[in-house]
Coordinates of C-alpha atoms in Angstrom, one line a residue:
Chain A
M1209 CA -147.1 63.7 183.1
I1210 CA -148.5 62.0 186.3
E1211 CA -151.3 60.4 184.3
K1212 CA -148.7 58.7 182.1
L1213 CA -146.9 57.3 185.1
I1214 CA -150.1 56.1 186.6
S1215 CA -151.1 54.4 183.4
E1216 CA -147.7 52.6 183.2
I1217 CA -148.1 51.5 186.9
H1218 CA -151.5 50.0 185.9
K1219 CA -150.0 48.3 182.8
K1220 CA -147.2 46.7 184.7
Q1221 CA -149.3 46.3 187.9
A1222 CA -146.3 47.5 189.9
P1223 CA -146.3 50.7 191.9
I1224 CA -142.5 50.3 192.1
V1225 CA -139.5 52.6 191.4
V1226 CA -136.1 51.0 191.3
G1227 CA -133.6 53.4 193.0
L1228 CA -130.4 53.5 190.9
D1229 CA -128.1 54.5 193.8
P1230 CA -125.0 52.6 192.8
N1231 CA -122.9 52.8 195.9
M1232 CA -119.5 51.3 195.1
A1233 CA -120.0 48.8 197.9
F1234 CA -122.9 47.2 196.0
I1235 CA -121.2 46.8 192.7
P1236 CA -119.8 43.3 192.1
S1237 CA -116.1 43.1 192.3
F1238 CA -115.7 41.7 188.8
I1239 CA -117.2 44.8 187.4
K1240 CA -115.0 47.1 189.5
K1241 CA -111.9 45.1 188.6
A1242 CA -112.6 45.3 184.9
A1243 CA -113.2 49.1 185.1
I1244 CA -110.0 49.7 187.1
E1245 CA -108.0 47.5 184.7
E1246 CA -109.3 49.6 181.8
C1247 CA -109.0 53.1 183.4
G1248 CA -106.8 52.8 186.5
E1249 CA -107.9 53.9 190.0
T1250 CA -109.7 56.9 188.6
L1251 CA -113.1 58.6 188.6
E1252 CA -113.5 57.3 185.1
A1253 CA -113.2 53.8 186.4
A1254 CA -115.8 54.3 189.1
A1255 CA -118.1 55.9 186.6
G1256 CA -117.6 53.1 184.1
A1257 CA -118.4 50.5 186.8
V1258 CA -121.5 52.4 187.8
L1259 CA -122.8 52.6 184.2
A1260 CA -122.1 48.9 183.5
F1261 CA -123.9 47.9 186.7
N1262 CA -126.9 50.1 186.1
K1263 CA -127.4 48.8 182.5
A1264 CA -127.4 45.2 183.7
I1265 CA -129.9 46.0 186.4
V1266 CA -132.1 47.9 184.0
D1267 CA -132.0 45.1 181.4
A1268 CA -133.1 42.7 184.1
V1269 CA -136.1 44.7 185.4
Y1270 CA -137.3 47.1 182.7
D1271 CA -140.3 45.0 181.7
L1272 CA -141.5 44.7 185.4
V1273 CA -141.4 48.3 186.6
P1274 CA -142.6 51.6 185.3
A1275 CA -139.8 53.8 186.7
V1276 CA -136.3 54.3 188.0
K1277 CA -134.9 56.9 190.4
P1278 CA -131.3 57.7 190.0
Q1279 CA -129.9 59.4 193.1
I1280 CA -127.6 62.1 191.6
A1281 CA -125.4 62.3 194.7
M1282 CA -124.1 58.8 193.9
Y1283 CA -122.9 60.1 190.5
E1284 CA -121.9 63.6 191.6
Q1285 CA -119.4 62.0 194.0
F1286 CA -117.4 60.8 191.0
G1287 CA -117.3 64.3 189.5
I1288 CA -117.6 64.9 185.8
P1289 CA -117.1 61.2 184.8
G1290 CA -119.8 60.4 187.4
L1291 CA -122.2 62.9 186.0
I1292 CA -121.6 61.7 182.4
A1293 CA -122.6 58.2 183.7
Y1294 CA -125.7 59.9 185.3
K1295 CA -126.8 61.3 182.0
E1296 CA -126.1 58.1 180.2
T1297 CA -128.1 56.2 182.8
I1298 CA -131.1 58.5 182.2
D1299 CA -130.9 58.1 178.5
Y1300 CA -130.5 54.4 178.7
C1301 CA -133.5 54.0 181.0
R1302 CA -135.7 56.2 178.8
S1303 CA -134.6 54.1 175.7
R1304 CA -136.0 51.1 177.7
G1305 CA -139.4 52.8 178.1
L1306 CA -138.8 53.7 181.8
F1307 CA -139.9 56.9 183.5
V1308 CA -137.0 58.6 185.2
I1309 CA -137.3 60.4 188.5
A1310 CA -134.2 62.5 189.0
D1311 CA -133.6 62.4 192.8
V1312 CA -131.8 65.7 193.0
K1313 CA -133.6 67.5 195.9
R1314 CA -132.7 70.8 194.4
A1315 CA -134.1 74.3 195.2
D1316 CA -132.8 77.8 195.5
I1317 CA -134.1 81.4 195.3
G1318 CA -136.4 81.9 192.3
S1319 CA -134.0 82.9 189.5
T1320 CA -131.6 80.2 190.5
S1321 CA -134.2 77.5 190.9
K1322 CA -135.2 78.2 187.3
S1323 CA -131.7 77.1 186.2
Y1324 CA -132.1 73.8 188.2
A1325 CA -135.6 73.2 186.7
N1326 CA -134.2 73.8 183.2
A1327 CA -131.2 71.6 183.9
H1328 CA -133.1 68.6 185.1
L1329 CA -136.5 68.8 183.4
G1330 CA -136.5 71.5 180.9
K1331 CA -134.5 73.1 178.1
I1332 CA -131.8 75.8 178.0
T1333 CA -131.3 78.4 175.3
V1334 CA -128.0 78.9 173.7
G1335 CA -128.0 81.5 171.0
K1336 CA -131.3 80.8 169.2
K1337 CA -131.4 77.1 170.0
S1338 CA -133.2 75.4 172.8
V1339 CA -131.4 72.3 174.1
P1340 CA -132.6 69.7 176.7
V1341 CA -130.0 69.0 179.3
F1342 CA -130.3 66.1 181.8
D1343 CA -133.9 65.6 180.6
A1344 CA -135.5 63.4 183.3
D1345 CA -139.3 63.0 183.6
F1346 CA -139.6 64.0 187.2
A1347 CA -137.4 65.6 189.8
T1348 CA -137.4 65.8 193.6
V1349 CA -137.5 69.3 195.1
N1350 CA -136.7 70.7 198.6
P1351 CA -139.3 73.0 200.1
Y1352 CA -137.3 75.0 202.6
L1353 CA -137.1 78.2 200.5
G1354 CA -140.9 78.3 200.0
T1355 CA -142.8 79.0 196.8
D1356 CA -140.0 81.0 195.1
G1357 CA -137.9 77.8 195.1
V1358 CA -140.7 75.6 193.7
K1359 CA -142.4 78.0 191.2
P1360 CA -139.8 77.6 188.4
F1361 CA -140.3 73.9 188.6
L1362 CA -144.1 74.3 188.2
D1363 CA -143.5 76.4 185.1
V1364 CA -141.3 73.8 183.5
C1365 CA -143.8 71.0 184.5
K1366 CA -146.5 73.0 182.6
D1367 CA -144.4 73.9 179.6
E1368 CA -142.6 70.6 179.1
D1369 CA -145.2 68.1 180.6
K1370 CA -143.0 67.0 183.5
G1371 CA -143.6 66.4 187.2
I1372 CA -142.0 66.9 190.6
F1373 CA -142.0 65.4 194.0
V1374 CA -141.6 67.8 196.9
L1375 CA -140.0 66.6 200.1
V1376 CA -142.7 66.6 202.7
K1377 CA -141.8 63.9 205.3
T1378 CA -138.4 62.3 204.6
S1379 CA -137.6 58.7 205.5
N1380 CA -134.4 59.4 207.6
P1381 CA -134.4 59.0 211.4
S1382 CA -133.8 62.7 212.2
S1383 CA -136.5 63.9 209.7
G1384 CA -138.7 64.9 212.6
E1385 CA -136.1 67.4 214.0
F1386 CA -137.7 70.2 212.0
Q1387 CA -140.4 68.5 209.9
D1388 CA -142.5 67.2 213.0
K1389 CA -142.4 70.5 214.9
K1390 CA -145.8 71.9 215.8
I1391 CA -146.8 75.1 214.2
G1392 CA -150.2 76.0 215.8
W1393 CA -152.3 72.9 215.4
N1394 CA -150.2 71.4 212.6
T1395 CA -146.7 70.1 212.0
L1396 CA -144.3 71.6 209.6
Y1397 CA -144.6 68.6 207.3
E1398 CA -148.4 69.0 207.2
L1399 CA -148.1 72.7 206.2
V1400 CA -145.6 71.7 203.5
G1401 CA -148.1 69.0 202.4
D1402 CA -150.9 71.7 202.2
K1403 CA -148.6 73.8 200.0
V1404 CA -147.9 70.9 197.8
E1405 CA -151.7 70.5 197.2
E1406 CA -151.9 74.2 196.4
W1407 CA -148.8 74.2 194.1
G1408 CA -150.4 71.3 192.1
K1409 CA -153.8 73.0 191.7
D1410 CA -153.3 74.0 188.0
L1411 CA -151.5 70.9 187.1
R1412 CA -154.1 68.2 187.8
H1413 CA -154.8 65.4 185.3
G1414 CA -157.6 63.4 186.7
Q1415 CA -157.3 62.7 190.4
Y1416 CA -153.7 63.6 190.8
S1417 CA -151.4 66.5 189.8
D1418 CA -147.9 66.7 188.4
V1419 CA -146.8 68.0 191.8
G1420 CA -146.2 65.0 194.1
A1421 CA -144.8 64.6 197.5
V1422 CA -142.0 62.5 199.1
V1423 CA -143.2 60.7 202.2
G1424 CA -141.0 58.0 203.8
A1425 CA -142.1 54.4 204.2
T1426 CA -140.5 54.5 207.6
Y1427 CA -143.4 56.8 208.8
P1428 CA -146.6 54.8 207.9
E1429 CA -149.0 56.6 210.2
M1430 CA -147.9 60.0 208.8
G1431 CA -148.2 58.5 205.3
A1432 CA -151.8 57.5 205.9
E1433 CA -152.6 60.9 207.3
L1434 CA -151.0 62.7 204.4
R1435 CA -152.8 60.5 201.9
E1436 CA -156.1 61.9 203.3
R1437 CA -154.8 65.4 203.7
M1438 CA -153.4 65.7 200.1
P1439 CA -156.1 64.1 198.0
H1440 CA -154.6 65.3 194.6
T1441 CA -151.0 64.6 195.5
F1442 CA -149.3 61.5 194.3
I1443 CA -146.8 60.1 196.8
L1444 CA -143.2 58.9 196.1
V1445 CA -142.4 56.6 199.0
P1446 CA -138.7 56.0 199.7
G1447 CA -137.4 53.9 202.7
Y1448 CA -138.9 50.5 201.7
G1449 CA -136.6 47.6 202.5
A1450 CA -133.1 48.6 203.6
Q1451 CA -134.3 51.6 205.5
G1452 CA -136.9 49.5 207.4
G1453 CA -140.2 50.1 205.6
K1454 CA -142.3 47.0 205.0
G1455 CA -145.1 46.3 202.5
A1456 CA -147.6 45.7 205.3
D1457 CA -147.1 49.2 206.6
L1458 CA -147.8 50.9 203.2
K1459 CA -151.5 50.3 202.7
G1460 CA -152.2 53.8 204.0
F1461 CA -150.1 55.5 201.4
F1462 CA -152.5 54.3 198.7
D1463 CA -156.0 55.5 198.0
K1464 CA -159.1 53.3 198.0
N1465 CA -158.5 52.3 194.4
G1466 CA -154.9 51.2 195.1
D1467 CA -153.5 54.3 193.4
G1468 CA -151.8 57.4 194.7
A1469 CA -148.4 56.1 195.6
I1470 CA -145.2 54.6 194.1
V1471 CA -142.7 52.9 196.3
N1472 CA -139.0 53.1 195.8
S1473 CA -136.5 50.4 196.7
S1474 CA -132.8 51.0 196.0
R1475 CA -130.4 48.7 197.9
G1476 CA -133.1 46.1 198.4
I1477 CA -133.2 45.6 194.6
I1478 CA -129.9 46.7 193.2
A1479 CA -127.9 45.0 196.0
A1480 CA -130.3 42.0 196.3
Y1481 CA -127.5 39.5 195.6
T1482 CA -125.9 40.4 199.0
K1483 CA -129.1 40.0 201.0
P1484 CA -130.5 36.9 202.7
G1485 CA -132.7 34.9 200.4
Y1486 CA -130.9 36.1 197.2
E1487 CA -127.4 35.1 198.0
K1488 CA -127.9 31.9 196.0
Y1489 CA -127.7 33.9 192.8
G1490 CA -124.1 34.7 193.5
E1491 CA -122.2 37.9 192.5
E1492 CA -122.0 36.9 188.8
N1493 CA -125.8 36.8 188.6
F1494 CA -126.5 40.0 190.5
A1495 CA -129.0 41.2 187.9
D1496 CA -131.1 38.0 188.2
A1497 CA -131.2 38.5 192.0
S1498 CA -132.5 42.1 191.3
R1499 CA -135.2 40.7 189.1
A1500 CA -136.2 38.2 191.8
A1501 CA -136.3 41.0 194.4
V1502 CA -138.6 43.1 192.2
L1503 CA -141.0 40.2 191.8
D1504 CA -141.0 39.6 195.5
M1505 CA -141.6 43.3 196.2
K1506 CA -144.4 43.3 193.7
Q1507 CA -146.1 40.5 195.6
D1508 CA -145.4 42.2 199.0
L1509 CA -147.1 45.4 197.8
K1510 CA -150.0 43.5 196.2
N1511 CA -150.7 41.8 199.5
A1512 CA -150.4 45.1 201.3
I1513 CA -152.8 47.1 199.0
A1514 CA -155.3 44.3 198.7
Chain B
M414 CA -111.0 76.5 207.9
I415 CA -113.1 79.4 209.1
E416 CA -110.1 81.0 210.8
K417 CA -108.2 81.1 207.5
L418 CA -111.1 82.8 205.8
I419 CA -111.3 85.4 208.6
S420 CA -107.6 86.0 208.4
E421 CA -107.9 86.6 204.7
I422 CA -110.9 89.0 205.2
H423 CA -108.7 91.0 207.6
K424 CA -105.7 91.0 205.2
K425 CA -107.8 92.3 202.4
Q426 CA -110.1 94.4 204.6
A427 CA -113.1 93.2 202.7
P428 CA -115.8 90.9 204.1
I429 CA -116.9 90.3 200.5
V430 CA -117.7 87.2 198.4
V431 CA -118.0 87.6 194.7
G432 CA -120.9 85.4 193.5
L433 CA -119.9 83.8 190.3
D434 CA -123.4 83.2 188.9
P435 CA -122.9 83.7 185.2
N436 CA -126.4 84.0 183.9
M437 CA -126.1 84.2 180.1
A438 CA -127.9 87.5 180.1
F439 CA -124.9 89.1 182.0
I440 CA -122.2 87.8 179.7
P441 CA -121.1 90.4 177.1
S442 CA -122.2 89.6 173.7
F443 CA -118.7 89.6 172.2
I444 CA -117.8 86.7 174.5
K445 CA -121.0 84.7 173.7
K446 CA -120.4 85.4 169.9
A447 CA -116.9 84.1 170.0
A448 CA -117.9 81.0 171.9
I449 CA -120.8 80.2 169.5
E450 CA -118.5 80.8 166.5
E451 CA -116.1 78.2 167.9
C452 CA -118.6 75.6 169.1
G453 CA -122.0 76.4 167.5
E454 CA -125.2 76.9 169.5
T455 CA -124.3 74.1 172.0
L456 CA -123.9 73.6 175.7
E457 CA -120.1 73.6 175.1
A458 CA -120.4 77.2 173.7
A459 CA -122.4 78.3 176.7
A460 CA -119.9 76.7 179.1
G461 CA -117.0 78.2 177.2
A462 CA -118.5 81.7 177.5
V463 CA -119.1 81.2 181.2
L464 CA -115.5 80.2 181.8
A465 CA -114.0 83.0 179.8
F466 CA -116.3 85.5 181.6
N467 CA -115.4 84.1 185.1
K468 CA -111.7 84.2 184.4
A469 CA -111.8 87.8 183.4
I470 CA -113.8 88.8 186.5
V471 CA -111.5 86.8 188.8
D472 CA -108.4 88.4 187.2
A473 CA -109.9 91.8 187.9
V474 CA -110.9 91.3 191.5
Y475 CA -108.8 88.5 193.1
D476 CA -106.5 90.9 194.9
L477 CA -109.4 92.8 196.5
V478 CA -111.6 90.0 197.9
P479 CA -111.0 86.8 200.0
A480 CA -113.6 84.5 198.4
V481 CA -115.8 83.7 195.5
K482 CA -119.1 81.8 195.5
P483 CA -120.0 79.9 192.3
Q484 CA -123.7 79.0 192.2
I485 CA -123.6 75.5 190.8
A486 CA -127.2 75.8 189.3
M487 CA -125.8 78.3 186.8
Y488 CA -123.3 75.6 185.6
E489 CA -125.6 72.6 186.0
Q490 CA -128.0 74.2 183.6
F491 CA -125.4 73.6 180.8
G492 CA -125.1 70.0 181.6
I493 CA -121.7 68.2 181.5
P494 CA -119.9 71.1 179.7
G495 CA -121.3 73.5 182.3
L496 CA -120.1 71.3 185.2
I497 CA -116.7 71.1 183.6
A498 CA -116.6 74.9 183.5
Y499 CA -117.7 74.8 187.2
K500 CA -114.8 72.6 188.2
E501 CA -112.4 74.7 186.1
T502 CA -113.8 77.9 187.7
I503 CA -113.1 76.4 191.2
D504 CA -109.5 75.4 190.2
Y505 CA -108.8 78.8 188.6
C506 CA -110.1 80.7 191.7
R507 CA -108.0 78.5 194.0
S508 CA -104.9 79.1 191.9
R509 CA -105.5 82.8 192.4
G510 CA -105.5 82.4 196.2
L511 CA -109.3 82.8 196.6
F512 CA -111.4 80.7 199.0
V513 CA -114.2 79.0 197.1
I514 CA -117.7 78.6 198.6
A515 CA -119.6 76.1 196.6
D516 CA -123.2 77.3 196.6
V517 CA -124.8 73.8 196.1
K518 CA -127.5 73.8 198.9
R519 CA -127.2 70.0 199.0
A520 CA -128.6 67.6 201.6
D521 CA -130.2 64.2 201.6
I522 CA -130.6 61.2 204.0
G523 CA -127.3 60.4 205.8
S524 CA -125.7 57.8 203.5
T525 CA -126.5 60.0 200.5
S526 CA -125.4 63.3 202.1
K527 CA -122.0 61.6 202.6
S528 CA -121.7 61.3 198.9
Y529 CA -122.5 65.0 198.4
A530 CA -120.0 66.0 201.2
N531 CA -117.3 63.9 199.5
A532 CA -118.2 65.3 196.1
H533 CA -118.0 68.9 197.0
L534 CA -115.5 69.1 199.9
G535 CA -113.9 65.7 200.5
K536 CA -112.4 62.8 198.7
I537 CA -113.7 59.7 197.1
T538 CA -112.1 56.3 197.2
V539 CA -111.6 54.3 194.0
G540 CA -109.8 51.0 194.5
K541 CA -107.1 51.9 197.0
K542 CA -106.8 55.6 195.9
S543 CA -108.4 58.6 197.5
V544 CA -109.2 61.3 194.9
P545 CA -110.6 64.9 195.5
V546 CA -113.6 65.7 193.3
F547 CA -114.9 69.2 193.0
D548 CA -112.8 70.2 196.0
A549 CA -114.2 73.6 197.2
D550 CA -113.3 75.1 200.6
F551 CA -116.9 75.6 201.8
A552 CA -120.3 74.4 200.7
T553 CA -123.9 75.5 201.5
V554 CA -126.2 72.9 203.0
N555 CA -130.0 72.7 203.3
P556 CA -131.3 71.8 206.8
Y557 CA -134.8 70.4 206.0
L558 CA -133.7 66.8 206.6
G559 CA -132.2 67.5 210.0
T560 CA -129.0 66.3 211.6
D561 CA -128.7 63.2 209.3
G562 CA -128.4 65.4 206.3
V563 CA -125.7 67.6 207.9
K564 CA -123.6 65.2 209.9
P565 CA -121.7 63.8 206.9
F566 CA -120.6 67.3 206.0
L567 CA -119.4 67.9 209.6
D568 CA -117.3 64.8 209.4
V569 CA -115.7 66.0 206.1
C570 CA -115.2 69.5 207.7
K571 CA -113.2 67.8 210.5
D572 CA -111.2 65.4 208.4
E573 CA -110.4 67.7 205.5
D574 CA -110.4 71.1 207.2
K575 CA -113.3 72.5 205.3
G576 CA -116.4 74.5 206.2
I577 CA -120.1 74.7 205.5
F578 CA -122.9 77.4 205.6
V579 CA -126.3 76.0 206.5
L580 CA -129.4 77.8 205.2
V581 CA -131.1 79.5 208.1
K582 CA -133.0 82.5 206.8
T583 CA -132.8 82.7 203.0
S584 CA -132.9 86.0 201.1
N585 CA -135.8 85.3 198.8
P586 CA -139.3 87.0 199.2
S587 CA -141.1 83.8 200.1
S588 CA -138.5 82.5 202.6
G589 CA -140.8 83.3 205.5
E590 CA -143.5 80.8 204.2
F591 CA -142.0 78.1 206.3
Q592 CA -138.9 79.6 207.9
D593 CA -140.8 82.3 209.8
K594 CA -143.5 80.0 211.2
K595 CA -143.8 80.1 215.0
I596 CA -142.9 76.9 216.8
G597 CA -143.7 77.5 220.4
W598 CA -141.9 80.8 221.3
N599 CA -139.5 80.5 218.4
T600 CA -139.5 80.6 214.6
L601 CA -138.3 77.7 212.5
Y602 CA -135.3 79.7 211.3
E603 CA -134.4 80.4 215.0
L604 CA -134.5 76.6 215.8
V605 CA -132.4 75.9 212.7
G606 CA -130.0 78.6 213.9
D607 CA -129.8 76.9 217.3
K608 CA -129.0 73.6 215.6
V609 CA -126.3 75.3 213.6
E610 CA -124.6 76.5 216.8
E611 CA -124.8 72.9 218.2
W612 CA -123.5 71.3 215.0
G613 CA -120.5 73.7 215.1
K614 CA -119.6 73.0 218.8
D615 CA -116.7 70.6 218.0
L616 CA -115.5 72.6 215.1
R617 CA -114.6 76.0 216.7
H618 CA -111.4 77.8 216.0
G619 CA -111.4 80.9 218.1
Q620 CA -114.8 82.7 218.2
Y621 CA -116.3 81.0 215.2
S622 CA -116.8 77.5 214.0
D623 CA -116.5 75.8 210.6
V624 CA -120.3 75.5 210.6
G625 CA -121.7 78.9 209.4
A626 CA -125.2 80.1 208.5
V627 CA -126.8 81.7 205.4
V628 CA -128.9 84.7 206.4
G629 CA -130.2 87.0 203.7
A630 CA -129.2 90.7 203.6
T631 CA -132.9 91.3 202.8
Y632 CA -133.9 90.6 206.4
P633 CA -131.6 92.9 208.4
E634 CA -133.5 92.7 211.7
M635 CA -133.5 88.9 211.7
G636 CA -129.8 89.1 210.8
A637 CA -129.0 91.2 213.9
E638 CA -131.1 88.9 216.1
L639 CA -129.4 85.8 214.7
R640 CA -125.9 87.4 215.2
E641 CA -126.7 87.5 218.9
R642 CA -128.4 84.1 219.0
M643 CA -125.6 82.3 217.2
P644 CA -122.4 83.7 218.8
H645 CA -120.1 81.1 217.3
T646 CA -121.6 81.0 213.9
F647 CA -120.1 82.9 211.0
I648 CA -122.8 84.3 208.6
L649 CA -122.7 84.2 204.8
V650 CA -125.0 87.1 203.7
P651 CA -126.5 86.8 200.2
G652 CA -129.0 89.3 198.8
Y653 CA -126.8 92.5 198.8
G654 CA -127.3 94.7 195.8
A655 CA -129.5 93.3 193.1
Q656 CA -131.9 91.6 195.6
G657 CA -132.3 94.8 197.6
G658 CA -129.9 94.5 200.6
K659 CA -127.9 97.7 201.3
G660 CA -124.7 98.2 203.3
A661 CA -126.4 100.4 205.8
D662 CA -128.7 97.5 206.7
L663 CA -125.9 95.1 207.4
K664 CA -124.2 96.4 210.6
G665 CA -126.2 94.0 212.7
F666 CA -124.8 90.9 210.9
F667 CA -121.4 91.8 212.2
D668 CA -120.1 91.4 215.8
K669 CA -118.6 94.2 217.9
N670 CA -115.2 93.7 216.3
G671 CA -116.6 94.0 212.8
D672 CA -116.2 90.2 212.3
G673 CA -118.7 87.4 212.0
A674 CA -120.1 87.9 208.5
I675 CA -119.1 87.9 204.9
V676 CA -121.4 89.5 202.3
N677 CA -122.0 88.1 198.9
S678 CA -122.8 90.1 195.8
S679 CA -123.3 88.4 192.5
R680 CA -125.1 90.4 189.8
G681 CA -124.1 93.7 191.4
I682 CA -120.4 92.9 190.7
I683 CA -120.3 90.5 187.8
A684 CA -122.9 92.4 185.8
A685 CA -121.8 95.9 187.0
Y686 CA -121.2 97.1 183.5
T687 CA -125.0 97.0 182.9
K688 CA -125.8 99.0 186.1
P689 CA -126.3 102.7 186.6
G690 CA -122.9 104.3 187.5
Y691 CA -120.8 101.7 185.8
E692 CA -122.2 101.9 182.2
K693 CA -119.4 104.2 181.3
Y694 CA -117.0 101.2 181.3
G695 CA -118.8 99.7 178.4
E696 CA -119.3 96.0 177.6
E697 CA -115.7 95.6 176.4
N698 CA -114.4 96.6 179.9
F699 CA -116.9 94.7 181.9
A700 CA -114.2 93.4 184.2
D701 CA -113.0 96.9 185.1
A702 CA -116.6 97.7 186.0
S703 CA -116.6 94.7 188.3
R704 CA -113.4 95.9 190.0
A705 CA -114.9 99.4 190.5
A706 CA -118.1 97.8 191.9
V707 CA -116.1 95.8 194.4
L708 CA -114.2 98.9 195.5
D709 CA -117.5 100.7 196.0
M710 CA -119.0 97.7 197.9
K711 CA -115.9 97.7 200.1
Q712 CA -116.4 101.3 201.0
D713 CA -120.2 100.8 201.5
L714 CA -119.6 98.0 204.0
K715 CA -116.8 99.9 205.7
N716 CA -119.2 102.8 206.3
A717 CA -121.8 100.4 207.5
I718 CA -119.6 98.5 210.0
A719 CA -117.9 101.5 211.4

């Protein structure tokens, strides 16, 4: 799977993921108003607004970027209607030729992690029939439970040609509380990074494996260090833009060929119309603002990698 | 919230949680057959079988135990229909007077973790209306992202009178891979345990706080050590029964009054009819086998704690 994503990054010349994290605060009021007029102040209305918003963004950027990353928490918060919108978002993005990275950060003990892996990437058997469920291309995975929690995802990656990104060094301010702790000569995140390399050993396609890592744009020195330390691990980089990561800081996440990483921006793109420099588009043209923000991000990263 | 759970444990004299993890392999074939006859080999059929199975188990044990713990992965694997069955299971259990521990093991960066906390324990605002979503009493939380990932859950615990259990030492074989690593004089799971005590400081009701810990029955020495180390932290103990934990090993998880812990059994109870000693009930009477297994577990724990 990873080689397909890399090929699409090359084709579109954009190592960019658009984070589809549709916080209600980002959704233009005319969309919310229409949804509430149709369904009342209900979860259905919220979910309807989310889906309409997502589709407009996707229509505006699908030819520019290789992938999207819906953050399932933003859909789960609206219960069943929200999760229906999540599934419809995945299907819509795939129909537009985009790779879908399900940002679910799941993991559990082995037998349970298998259910998560089937749910998000694989198939589930009912009677004699095998049915895909949420059917994303990649999923994010939490490493705290160790190999047991990750192994079922590796199996599904192999069987169904999918990929994962394991949390190594997350972008949030308190990520160092445990992740940066020294264990002998290494930090916890370095040990997790070493495991990610190991987990990906049988899933390599060229330089990189289907087992990637999440490393936050907010920690550029650690990103550069992990790039060296995990030579076969593709890096998903959240935290660009709204969380403080800048293009100039990201060079170290990429390898000498300019490969090896894909950078996510959520708010910076989907809520661009509320940000300085894009306000001129106005709420009505929020999707045009998103397109402009993608083009600017593409240039910012191009300058950084060059 | 924790004081209410403790009071119910006292009333029923059973520090027991029934894990509602309805793997298809545990569901009697007559239930699956009926569901497939009604809905075909679909996710709806699987979800229907899960719900019918859960209700029968709950009807057979609700007067004996204070709480249930649905494992959301077992529902998520059946997509939207599965998640509808998850929500209906929560509502059914609450209508039967049971506390519901949502085993979701969620966590993300702060703004996203807030959405998870609202989804599983709190309320979400649509327009001017606040709506509960999955509305469990407790949720399990993954600590890998540090305080940012946990704080939004603490806020919801305070505002909505709910509780959480943070993964400290999980029951699976590879849990030590990261959790047991030495950081200075302590292990990672000990440092996480110290944080759990700290996170619960403002949420104490009597001896214990609304911020509990998950510590596997499969590691009884670590359980006893953590019981001492986290004097205000109630412990949720998975791994009893099918995963290998025995009542006799569990004394150390409890405090000197016999409080401080609640033990989960999933397969050992819900699939009792397939286990030695309960096969006599037969598949048709699977719920009676579950009731008998709860009574035996109650005695086993009573012997252990005494």
